[in-house]
PDB file of C-alpha atoms in Angstrom:
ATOM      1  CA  UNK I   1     109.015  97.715 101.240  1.00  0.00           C
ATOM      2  CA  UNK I   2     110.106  97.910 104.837  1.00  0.00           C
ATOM      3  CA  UNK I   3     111.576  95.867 107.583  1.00  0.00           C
ATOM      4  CA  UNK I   4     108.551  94.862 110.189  1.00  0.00           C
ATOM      5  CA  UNK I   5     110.237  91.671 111.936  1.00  0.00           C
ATOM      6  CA  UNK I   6     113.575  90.171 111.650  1.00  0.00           C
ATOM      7  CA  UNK I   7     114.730  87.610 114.004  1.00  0.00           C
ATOM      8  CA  UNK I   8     116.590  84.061 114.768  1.00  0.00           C
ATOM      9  CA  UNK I   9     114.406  81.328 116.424  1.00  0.00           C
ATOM     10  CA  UNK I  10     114.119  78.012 116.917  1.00  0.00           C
ATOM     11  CA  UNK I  11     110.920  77.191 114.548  1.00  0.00           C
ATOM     12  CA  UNK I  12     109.164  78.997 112.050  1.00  0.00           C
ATOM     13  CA  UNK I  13     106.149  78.815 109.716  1.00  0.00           C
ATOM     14  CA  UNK I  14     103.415  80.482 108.044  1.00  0.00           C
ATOM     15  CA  UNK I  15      99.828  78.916 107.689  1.00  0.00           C
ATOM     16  CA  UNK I  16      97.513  78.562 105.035  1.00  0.00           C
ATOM     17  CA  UNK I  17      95.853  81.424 106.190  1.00  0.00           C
ATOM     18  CA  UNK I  18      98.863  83.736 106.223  1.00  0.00           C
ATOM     19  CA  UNK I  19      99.469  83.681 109.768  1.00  0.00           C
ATOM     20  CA  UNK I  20     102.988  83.638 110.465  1.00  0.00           C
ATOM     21  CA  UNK I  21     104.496  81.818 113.875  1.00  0.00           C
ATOM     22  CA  UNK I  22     108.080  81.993 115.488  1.00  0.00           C
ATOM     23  CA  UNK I  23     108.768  80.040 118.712  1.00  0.00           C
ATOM     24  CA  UNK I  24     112.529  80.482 120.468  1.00  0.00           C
ATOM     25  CA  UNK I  25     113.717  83.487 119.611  1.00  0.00           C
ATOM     26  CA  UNK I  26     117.164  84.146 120.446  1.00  0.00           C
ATOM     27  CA  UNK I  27     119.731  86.478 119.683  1.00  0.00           C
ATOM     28  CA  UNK I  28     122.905  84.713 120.626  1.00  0.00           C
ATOM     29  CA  UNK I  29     124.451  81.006 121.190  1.00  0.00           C
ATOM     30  CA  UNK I  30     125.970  80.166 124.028  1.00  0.00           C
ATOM     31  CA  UNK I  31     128.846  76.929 123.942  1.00  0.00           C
ATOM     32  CA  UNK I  32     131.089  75.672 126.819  1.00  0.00           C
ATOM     33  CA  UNK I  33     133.840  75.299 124.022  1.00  0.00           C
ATOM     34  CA  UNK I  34     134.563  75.917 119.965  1.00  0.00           C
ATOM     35  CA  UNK I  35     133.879  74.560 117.871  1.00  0.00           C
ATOM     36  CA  UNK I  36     130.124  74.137 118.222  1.00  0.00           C
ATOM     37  CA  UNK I  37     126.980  73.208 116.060  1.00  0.00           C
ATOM     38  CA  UNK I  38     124.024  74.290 116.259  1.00  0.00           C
ATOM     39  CA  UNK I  39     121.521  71.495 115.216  1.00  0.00           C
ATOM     40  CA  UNK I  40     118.702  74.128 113.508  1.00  0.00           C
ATOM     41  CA  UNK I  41     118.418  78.063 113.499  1.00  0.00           C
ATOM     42  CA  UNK I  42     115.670  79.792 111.255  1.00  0.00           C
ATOM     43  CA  UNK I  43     115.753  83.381 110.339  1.00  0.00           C
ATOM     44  CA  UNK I  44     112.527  85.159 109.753  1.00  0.00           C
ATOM     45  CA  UNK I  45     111.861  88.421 108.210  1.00  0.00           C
ATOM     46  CA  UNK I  46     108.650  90.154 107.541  1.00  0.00           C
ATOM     47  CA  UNK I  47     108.439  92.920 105.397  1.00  0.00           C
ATOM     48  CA  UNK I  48     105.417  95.391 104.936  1.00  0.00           C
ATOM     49  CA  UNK I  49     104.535  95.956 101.566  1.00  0.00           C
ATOM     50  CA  UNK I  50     102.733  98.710  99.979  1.00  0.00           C
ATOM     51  CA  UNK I  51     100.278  98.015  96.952  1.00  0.00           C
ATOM     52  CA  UNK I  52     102.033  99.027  94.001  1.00  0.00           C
ATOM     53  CA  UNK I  53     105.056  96.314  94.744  1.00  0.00           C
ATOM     54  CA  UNK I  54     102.254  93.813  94.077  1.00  0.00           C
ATOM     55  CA  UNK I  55     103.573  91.050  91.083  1.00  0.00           C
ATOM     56  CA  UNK I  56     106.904  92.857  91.178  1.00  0.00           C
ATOM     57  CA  UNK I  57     110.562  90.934  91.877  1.00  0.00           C
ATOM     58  CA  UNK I  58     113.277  92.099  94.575  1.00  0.00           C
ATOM     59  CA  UNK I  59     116.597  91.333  95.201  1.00  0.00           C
ATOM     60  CA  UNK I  60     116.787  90.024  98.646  1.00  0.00           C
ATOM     61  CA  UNK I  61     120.754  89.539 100.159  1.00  0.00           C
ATOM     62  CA  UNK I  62     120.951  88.539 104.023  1.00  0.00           C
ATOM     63  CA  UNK I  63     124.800  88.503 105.582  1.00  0.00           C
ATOM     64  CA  UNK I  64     124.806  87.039 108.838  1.00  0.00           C
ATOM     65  CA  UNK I  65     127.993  87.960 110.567  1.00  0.00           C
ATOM     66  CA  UNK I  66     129.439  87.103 113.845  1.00  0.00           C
ATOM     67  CA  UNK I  67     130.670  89.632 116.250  1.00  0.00           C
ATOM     68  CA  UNK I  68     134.194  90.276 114.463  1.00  0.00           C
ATOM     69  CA  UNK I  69     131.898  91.031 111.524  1.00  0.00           C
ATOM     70  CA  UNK I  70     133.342  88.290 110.092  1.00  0.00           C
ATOM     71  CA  UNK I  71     130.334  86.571 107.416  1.00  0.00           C
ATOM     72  CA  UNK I  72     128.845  83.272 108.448  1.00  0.00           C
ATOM     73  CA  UNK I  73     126.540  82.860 105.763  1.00  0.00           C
ATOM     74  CA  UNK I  74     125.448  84.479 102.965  1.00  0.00           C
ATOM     75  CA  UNK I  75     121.785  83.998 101.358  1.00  0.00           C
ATOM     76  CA  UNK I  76     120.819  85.290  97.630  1.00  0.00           C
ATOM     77  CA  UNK I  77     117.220  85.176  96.274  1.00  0.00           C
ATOM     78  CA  UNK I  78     114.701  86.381  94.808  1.00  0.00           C
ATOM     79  CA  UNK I  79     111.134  87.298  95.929  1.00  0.00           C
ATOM     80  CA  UNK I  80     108.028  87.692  94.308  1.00  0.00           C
ATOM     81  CA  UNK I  81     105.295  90.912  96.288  1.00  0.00           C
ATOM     82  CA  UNK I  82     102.107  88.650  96.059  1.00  0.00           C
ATOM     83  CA  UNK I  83      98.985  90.691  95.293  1.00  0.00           C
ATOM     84  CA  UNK I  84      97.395  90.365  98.426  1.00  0.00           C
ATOM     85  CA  UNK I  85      93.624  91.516  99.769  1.00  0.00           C
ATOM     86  CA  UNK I  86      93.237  94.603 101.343  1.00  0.00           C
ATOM     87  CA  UNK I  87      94.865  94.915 104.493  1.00  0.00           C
ATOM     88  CA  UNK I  88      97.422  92.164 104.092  1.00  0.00           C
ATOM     89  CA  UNK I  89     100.380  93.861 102.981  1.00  0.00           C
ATOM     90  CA  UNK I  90     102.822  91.630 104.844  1.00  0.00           C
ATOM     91  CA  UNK I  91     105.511  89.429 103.219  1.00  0.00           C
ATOM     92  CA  UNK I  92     107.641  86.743 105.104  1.00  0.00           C
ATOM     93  CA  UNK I  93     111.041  85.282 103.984  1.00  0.00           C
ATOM     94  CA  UNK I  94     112.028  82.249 105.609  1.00  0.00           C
ATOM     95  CA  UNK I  95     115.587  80.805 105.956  1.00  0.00           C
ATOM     96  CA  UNK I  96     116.311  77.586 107.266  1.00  0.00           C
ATOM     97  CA  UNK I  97     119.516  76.766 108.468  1.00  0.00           C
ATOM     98  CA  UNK I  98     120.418  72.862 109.740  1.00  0.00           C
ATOM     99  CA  UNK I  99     123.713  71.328 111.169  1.00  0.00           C
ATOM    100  CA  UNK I 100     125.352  74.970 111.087  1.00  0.00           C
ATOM    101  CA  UNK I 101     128.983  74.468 112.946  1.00  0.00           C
ATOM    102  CA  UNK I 102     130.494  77.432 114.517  1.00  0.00           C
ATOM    103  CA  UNK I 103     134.208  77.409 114.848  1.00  0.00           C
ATOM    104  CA  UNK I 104     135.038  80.349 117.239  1.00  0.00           C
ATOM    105  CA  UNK I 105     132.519  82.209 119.347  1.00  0.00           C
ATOM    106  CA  UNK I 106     132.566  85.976 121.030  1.00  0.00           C
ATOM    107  CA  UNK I 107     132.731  85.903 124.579  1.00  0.00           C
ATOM    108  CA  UNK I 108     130.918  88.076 126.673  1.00  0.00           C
TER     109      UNK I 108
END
């Protein structure tokens, strides 16, 4: 399993079809003042799969730090490698985050 796509945005989903759609993707927040909050922030990730992972479980940890490395959340799961057709060997994990308040901010 490999890394194919892993960003923040705005808005994510994936369709019944498997097609999977970001809109607003950013890389950093920008506030006149701390603390702010930012109202909703999804993190997508798409990993490519290769046939043999089909049906198994993996440990999945993401650590979102700021730029002190300092954590601002932690997410824990587990995810199960589909078997998939031929030629789809992608896998997306989704992460919703709502209401998340920053207290301090880097400055560029």
């Amino acid at each position: 399993m490999r890394f194919k796509i892993a960003v923040l945005a705005d808005y994510t989903n994936v369709t019944n079809n498997g097609k999977l759609n970001i809109m607003g993707i950013f890389s950093a927040l920008y506030a006149q003042n701390a603390p702010v909050q930012h109202l909703r922030m999804e993190l997508v990730i798409q990993f490519a799969c290769e046939s043999h992972e089909a049906g198994k479980t993996k440990d999945l940890t993401i650590d979102l730090v700021d730029a002190d490395g300092r954590s601002i959340f932690t997410f824990r799961g587990l995810m199960l490698v589909p078997r998939r057709p031929q030629g789809q060997p992608a896998l997306a994990a989704l992460v919703h985050r709502r209401g998340s308040r920053y207290n301090s901010f880097h400055e560029r």
